[in-house]
Amino acid sequence: MEETNKTARIQFFFRPFSADPKVQVVIFVAFLAMYLASLSGNAIIALTVQINHSLRTPMYFFLANLALLEISYTSSIAPLALANLLSMGKTPVSITGCGTQMFFFVFLGGADCVLLAVMASDRFVAICYPLRYTLIMSWPLCVGLVVGSLVLGFLLSLPLTILIFHLPFCNNNEIYHFYCDMPAVMRLACVDTRIHQTALCIISFVVLSLPLSLISVSYIFIVAAVLQIRSEGGRHRAFSTCSSHVLVVLLQYGCTSFIYLSPSSSYSPEMGRVVSVVYTFITPILNPLIYSMRNKELKDALRKALRKFFVGWFYNLFKSEHM
């Protein structure tokens, strides 16, 4: 009981990237710029899909939900990370706050991975069974798949977070990271964590390998179907709708696999922190850029939406000045 009370009173701190305050300010500005770019880019994608009736299809429905997941996913990390950058790592976080951040990070990240597999399945049906696409990918099924992604993320995150935060934490309370990442937090426990590391490895394998296997199988069938298309233009259109998704999958799964599927003995806190910047800040920026650049229909919709916004803004400005 005394050990439990001692653990409950612990406050964690995050190790600064640098001991130089000026360097910390530069990193803060970079993180803030990436966070704002991620928020604006993904919000534009979600709003464009919502207001444009031509994009009311399952593919763009999943894309809009992916954008919303990316906003939530990054927002579970960024505010505390930015506060710690400015305070040189002196902003404390309670064990409850750390556990809450870890839960939402794993929950949203897991749902993100599952949703990418759902999007691959959607492309498989669209290309391999085009005449039955609207019948198979009905709106109740699409909504159910999105909800299912969230439920799976929740079911994977909750037990793992509870397991880790039942560990006793003793004197060392400095996390070698910029958020409450599981491998970094487990290194602070004052007991043997091999069972917890095994649980993390198993759950990470399930979250990463099973959706990735589904994605791989989907794209094997997709490539086989596309190669049978006689029209060069048809092949190009089919590949262009899939290539953006493949790029996002490679970025997301590559970085997370490096962190969560590497043996604990080879885990490097410094390298883990650097790689984590990629999938928590950089990848959410690249997702809307990749999709908007590789998808002509979405690019045209974005261009029309921005043109309509600026024309309306200038019209209202001109009208207010001449009243």
Coordinates of C-alpha atoms in Angstrom, one line a residue:
M1 CA 0.0 0.0 0.0
E2 CA 2.9 2.4 0.8
E3 CA 4.5 1.6 -2.5
T4 CA 1.2 2.3 -4.3
N5 CA 0.8 5.6 -2.6
K6 CA 4.4 6.5 -3.4
T7 CA 3.9 5.7 -7.1
A8 CA 0.6 7.7 -7.2
R9 CA 2.4 10.8 -6.0
I10 CA 5.1 10.7 -8.6
Q11 CA 5.4 13.5 -11.2
F12 CA 7.2 12.9 -14.5
F13 CA 9.4 15.3 -16.4
F14 CA 10.5 15.1 -20.0
R15 CA 14.2 15.4 -20.8
P16 CA 14.9 18.5 -23.0
F17 CA 16.3 18.0 -26.5
S18 CA 19.1 20.4 -25.6
A19 CA 20.6 22.2 -22.5
D20 CA 20.7 25.4 -24.5
P21 CA 17.5 27.5 -24.1
K22 CA 18.0 29.0 -27.6
V23 CA 18.1 25.6 -29.2
Q24 CA 15.0 24.6 -27.3
V25 CA 13.2 27.7 -28.6
V26 CA 14.1 26.8 -32.2
I27 CA 12.8 23.3 -31.7
F28 CA 9.6 24.7 -30.1
V29 CA 9.0 26.9 -33.2
A30 CA 9.6 23.9 -35.5
F31 CA 7.2 21.7 -33.5
L32 CA 4.6 24.5 -33.3
A33 CA 4.8 25.1 -37.1
M34 CA 4.5 21.3 -37.8
Y35 CA 1.5 21.0 -35.4
L36 CA -0.3 24.0 -37.0
A37 CA 0.4 22.7 -40.5
S38 CA -0.9 19.3 -39.5
L39 CA -4.1 20.8 -38.0
S40 CA -4.8 23.0 -41.0
G41 CA -3.9 20.5 -43.6
N42 CA -6.0 17.7 -42.2
A43 CA -8.9 20.1 -41.3
I44 CA -9.0 21.3 -44.9
I45 CA -9.1 17.7 -46.2
A46 CA -12.0 16.8 -43.8
L47 CA -14.0 20.0 -44.6
T48 CA -13.5 19.7 -48.3
V49 CA -14.9 16.2 -48.3
Q50 CA -17.8 17.3 -46.1
I51 CA -18.9 20.3 -48.3
N52 CA -18.2 18.8 -51.7
H53 CA -21.0 16.5 -52.9
S54 CA -18.9 14.9 -55.6
L55 CA -16.6 13.5 -52.8
R56 CA -19.4 11.7 -51.0
T57 CA -18.0 8.3 -51.7
P58 CA -16.6 5.6 -49.3
M59 CA -13.0 6.4 -50.3
Y60 CA -13.2 10.0 -49.3
F61 CA -15.4 9.2 -46.3
F62 CA -12.5 7.1 -45.0
L63 CA -10.0 9.8 -45.9
A64 CA -11.9 12.4 -44.0
N65 CA -12.0 10.2 -40.9
L66 CA -8.3 9.5 -41.3
A67 CA -7.7 13.3 -41.3
L68 CA -9.8 13.7 -38.1
L69 CA -7.9 10.8 -36.5
E70 CA -4.6 12.5 -37.4
I71 CA -5.8 15.8 -35.8
S72 CA -6.8 14.0 -32.6
Y73 CA -3.6 11.8 -32.6
T74 CA -1.2 14.8 -32.9
S75 CA -3.3 16.8 -30.4
S76 CA -2.8 14.2 -27.8
I77 CA 1.0 14.8 -28.0
A78 CA 1.6 18.4 -29.1
P79 CA 0.3 20.6 -26.2
L80 CA 2.4 19.0 -23.5
A81 CA 5.4 18.6 -25.7
L82 CA 5.3 22.3 -26.6
A83 CA 4.9 23.3 -22.9
N84 CA 7.9 21.2 -22.0
L85 CA 10.1 22.7 -24.8
L86 CA 9.4 26.2 -23.5
S87 CA 10.0 25.3 -19.8
M88 CA 13.2 23.3 -20.5
G89 CA 11.6 20.1 -19.3
K90 CA 10.4 21.6 -16.0
T91 CA 6.6 21.2 -16.7
P92 CA 5.5 18.3 -14.6
V93 CA 2.9 15.7 -15.6
S94 CA 1.2 13.5 -13.0
I95 CA 1.2 9.7 -13.4
T96 CA -2.6 10.0 -14.1
G97 CA -1.9 12.6 -16.8
C98 CA 0.9 10.5 -18.3
G99 CA -1.4 7.4 -18.4
T100 CA -4.2 9.4 -20.0
Q101 CA -1.9 10.7 -22.7
M102 CA -0.5 7.2 -23.3
F103 CA -4.0 5.7 -23.6
F104 CA -5.2 8.2 -26.2
F105 CA -2.0 8.0 -28.1
V106 CA -2.2 4.2 -28.4
F107 CA -5.9 4.3 -28.9
L108 CA -5.8 6.8 -31.8
G109 CA -2.6 5.3 -33.3
G110 CA -4.1 1.8 -33.3
A111 CA -7.3 3.1 -34.8
D112 CA -5.2 4.9 -37.5
C113 CA -3.4 1.6 -38.4
V114 CA -6.7 -0.3 -38.7
L115 CA -8.3 2.4 -40.8
L116 CA -5.4 2.3 -43.2
A117 CA -6.2 -1.4 -43.7
V118 CA -9.9 -0.6 -44.2
M119 CA -8.9 2.0 -46.9
A120 CA -6.8 -0.7 -48.7
S121 CA -9.8 -3.1 -48.6
D122 CA -12.0 -0.3 -50.1
R123 CA -9.5 0.2 -53.0
F124 CA -9.5 -3.6 -53.5
V125 CA -13.3 -3.7 -53.9
A126 CA -13.3 -0.6 -56.1
I127 CA -10.7 -2.0 -58.5
C128 CA -11.4 -5.7 -58.5
Y129 CA -15.2 -5.5 -58.2
P130 CA -16.2 -2.2 -59.8
L131 CA -19.7 -3.2 -60.8
R132 CA -20.6 -4.4 -57.3
Y133 CA -18.7 -1.6 -55.5
T134 CA -21.7 0.4 -54.4
L135 CA -23.5 -2.7 -53.3
I136 CA -20.6 -4.1 -51.2
M137 CA -19.4 -0.8 -49.7
S138 CA -22.7 0.4 -48.4
W139 CA -22.8 3.4 -46.1
P140 CA -23.8 1.3 -43.0
L141 CA -20.8 -0.9 -43.7
C142 CA -18.5 2.1 -44.1
V143 CA -19.7 3.6 -40.8
G144 CA -19.4 0.3 -39.1
L145 CA -15.8 -0.1 -40.3
V146 CA -14.8 3.3 -38.9
V147 CA -16.5 2.6 -35.6
G148 CA -14.8 -0.8 -35.6
S149 CA -11.4 0.8 -36.1
L150 CA -12.0 3.0 -33.0
V151 CA -13.3 0.0 -30.9
L152 CA -10.3 -2.1 -31.8
G153 CA -7.9 0.8 -30.9
F154 CA -9.7 1.2 -27.6
L155 CA -9.6 -2.5 -26.7
L156 CA -5.9 -2.7 -27.5
S157 CA -5.0 0.5 -25.6
L158 CA -6.8 0.2 -22.4
P159 CA -5.4 -3.1 -21.0
L160 CA -1.8 -2.2 -22.1
T161 CA -2.0 1.2 -20.4
I162 CA -3.4 -0.3 -17.2
L163 CA -0.7 -3.0 -17.2
I164 CA 2.1 -0.4 -17.5
F165 CA 0.8 2.0 -14.9
H166 CA 0.5 -0.8 -12.3
L167 CA 4.3 -0.8 -12.3
P168 CA 6.1 0.8 -9.3
F169 CA 8.1 3.9 -10.2
C170 CA 10.8 4.9 -7.8
N171 CA 13.3 7.7 -7.8
N172 CA 14.0 8.3 -11.5
N173 CA 11.1 10.3 -12.9
E174 CA 12.7 11.9 -16.0
I175 CA 11.3 10.4 -19.2
Y176 CA 13.8 10.4 -22.1
H177 CA 11.2 11.5 -24.6
F178 CA 8.8 14.4 -25.4
Y179 CA 5.6 12.4 -24.5
C180 CA 4.6 9.4 -22.4
D181 CA 5.7 6.7 -24.9
M182 CA 5.5 3.1 -23.6
P183 CA 9.1 1.9 -24.0
A184 CA 10.4 5.2 -22.5
V185 CA 8.1 5.0 -19.4
M186 CA 8.8 1.3 -18.8
R187 CA 12.5 2.1 -18.5
L188 CA 11.7 4.1 -15.3
A189 CA 10.1 1.2 -13.5
C190 CA 12.1 -0.2 -10.5
V191 CA 11.1 -3.8 -11.1
D192 CA 11.7 -6.4 -13.9
T193 CA 9.5 -5.4 -16.9
R194 CA 10.2 -8.4 -19.2
I195 CA 6.5 -9.5 -18.9
H196 CA 5.3 -6.0 -19.8
Q197 CA 7.8 -5.7 -22.7
T198 CA 6.5 -9.1 -24.0
A199 CA 2.9 -7.9 -23.7
L200 CA 3.8 -4.6 -25.6
C201 CA 5.6 -6.6 -28.3
I202 CA 2.6 -9.0 -28.8
I203 CA 0.1 -6.2 -28.9
S204 CA 2.3 -4.1 -31.2
F205 CA 2.7 -7.1 -33.5
V206 CA -1.1 -7.6 -33.6
V207 CA -1.8 -3.9 -34.3
L208 CA 0.9 -3.6 -37.0
S209 CA 1.3 -6.9 -38.6
L210 CA -2.3 -8.0 -39.1
P211 CA -3.5 -4.8 -40.8
L212 CA -0.3 -4.7 -42.8
S213 CA -0.9 -8.3 -43.9
L214 CA -4.4 -7.3 -45.0
I215 CA -3.0 -4.3 -46.9
S216 CA -0.4 -6.4 -48.6
V217 CA -2.9 -9.0 -49.7
S218 CA -5.3 -6.3 -51.0
Y219 CA -2.5 -4.7 -53.1
I220 CA -1.4 -8.1 -54.5
F221 CA -4.9 -8.5 -55.9
I222 CA -5.1 -4.8 -56.9
V223 CA -1.9 -4.9 -58.9
A224 CA -3.0 -8.2 -60.6
A225 CA -6.3 -6.5 -61.6
V226 CA -4.8 -3.3 -62.8
L227 CA -2.3 -5.1 -65.0
Q228 CA -5.2 -6.6 -66.8
I229 CA -6.7 -3.2 -67.7
R230 CA -6.1 -2.7 -71.4
S231 CA -6.4 1.1 -71.3
E232 CA -3.2 2.9 -70.3
G233 CA -5.2 5.8 -68.9
G234 CA -7.3 3.4 -66.9
R235 CA -4.2 1.8 -65.4
H236 CA -2.8 5.2 -64.6
R237 CA -6.0 6.3 -62.8
A238 CA -6.2 3.1 -60.8
F239 CA -2.5 3.3 -59.7
S240 CA -2.8 7.0 -58.9
T241 CA -5.7 6.4 -56.4
C242 CA -3.6 3.7 -54.7
S243 CA -0.1 5.2 -54.7
S244 CA -0.9 7.9 -52.2
H245 CA -2.3 5.3 -49.8
V246 CA 0.8 3.1 -50.2
L247 CA 3.1 6.1 -49.4
V248 CA 1.1 6.9 -46.2
V249 CA 1.2 3.2 -45.2
L250 CA 5.0 3.0 -45.7
L251 CA 5.6 6.1 -43.6
Q252 CA 3.2 5.1 -40.7
Y253 CA 4.1 1.4 -40.5
G254 CA 7.8 1.9 -41.1
C255 CA 8.3 4.3 -38.2
T256 CA 6.0 2.6 -35.7
S257 CA 7.5 -0.8 -36.5
F258 CA 11.0 0.5 -35.8
I259 CA 9.9 1.7 -32.3
Y260 CA 7.6 -1.0 -31.1
L261 CA 8.8 -4.2 -32.8
S262 CA 12.5 -3.7 -32.1
P263 CA 14.0 -5.9 -29.3
S264 CA 14.1 -4.0 -26.0
S265 CA 17.8 -4.7 -25.7
S266 CA 18.4 -2.7 -28.9
Y267 CA 16.1 0.2 -28.0
S268 CA 17.9 3.5 -28.1
P269 CA 16.1 6.4 -26.3
E270 CA 17.7 9.0 -28.4
M271 CA 16.9 7.3 -31.7
G272 CA 13.4 6.5 -30.4
R273 CA 12.7 10.2 -29.7
V274 CA 13.9 11.2 -33.2
V275 CA 11.9 8.6 -35.0
S276 CA 8.8 9.4 -32.9
V277 CA 9.0 13.0 -34.3
V278 CA 8.4 11.6 -37.7
Y279 CA 5.2 9.7 -37.0
T280 CA 3.8 12.2 -34.5
F281 CA 4.5 15.4 -36.3
I282 CA 5.8 14.9 -39.8
T283 CA 3.6 12.1 -41.1
P284 CA 0.3 13.9 -40.2
I285 CA 1.6 16.9 -42.3
L286 CA 2.6 14.7 -45.2
N287 CA -0.7 12.7 -45.3
P288 CA -2.9 15.6 -46.7
L289 CA -0.1 16.7 -49.0
I290 CA 0.4 13.2 -50.4
Y291 CA -3.4 12.7 -50.9
S292 CA -4.0 16.1 -52.4
M293 CA -1.0 15.9 -54.8
R294 CA -1.6 12.3 -56.0
N295 CA -5.4 12.5 -56.3
K296 CA -6.7 14.7 -59.2
E297 CA -10.4 14.7 -58.0
L298 CA -9.4 15.8 -54.5
K299 CA -7.0 18.4 -55.9
D300 CA -9.7 19.9 -58.1
A301 CA -12.1 20.0 -55.1
L302 CA -9.6 21.7 -52.9
R303 CA -8.8 24.3 -55.6
K304 CA -12.5 25.0 -56.1
A305 CA -13.1 25.3 -52.3
L306 CA -10.2 27.7 -51.8
R307 CA -11.2 29.8 -54.8
K308 CA -14.8 30.0 -53.5
F309 CA -13.5 31.0 -50.0
F310 CA -11.1 33.7 -51.2
V311 CA -13.7 35.1 -53.7
G312 CA -16.3 35.3 -50.9
W313 CA -13.8 36.9 -48.5
F314 CA -12.7 39.6 -51.0
Y315 CA -16.3 40.2 -51.9
N316 CA -17.3 40.8 -48.3
L317 CA -14.2 42.9 -47.7
F318 CA -15.0 45.1 -50.8
K319 CA -18.7 45.3 -49.7
S320 CA -17.9 46.4 -46.1
E321 CA -15.5 49.1 -47.4
H322 CA -18.1 50.7 -49.7
M323 CA -21.0 50.7 -47.3

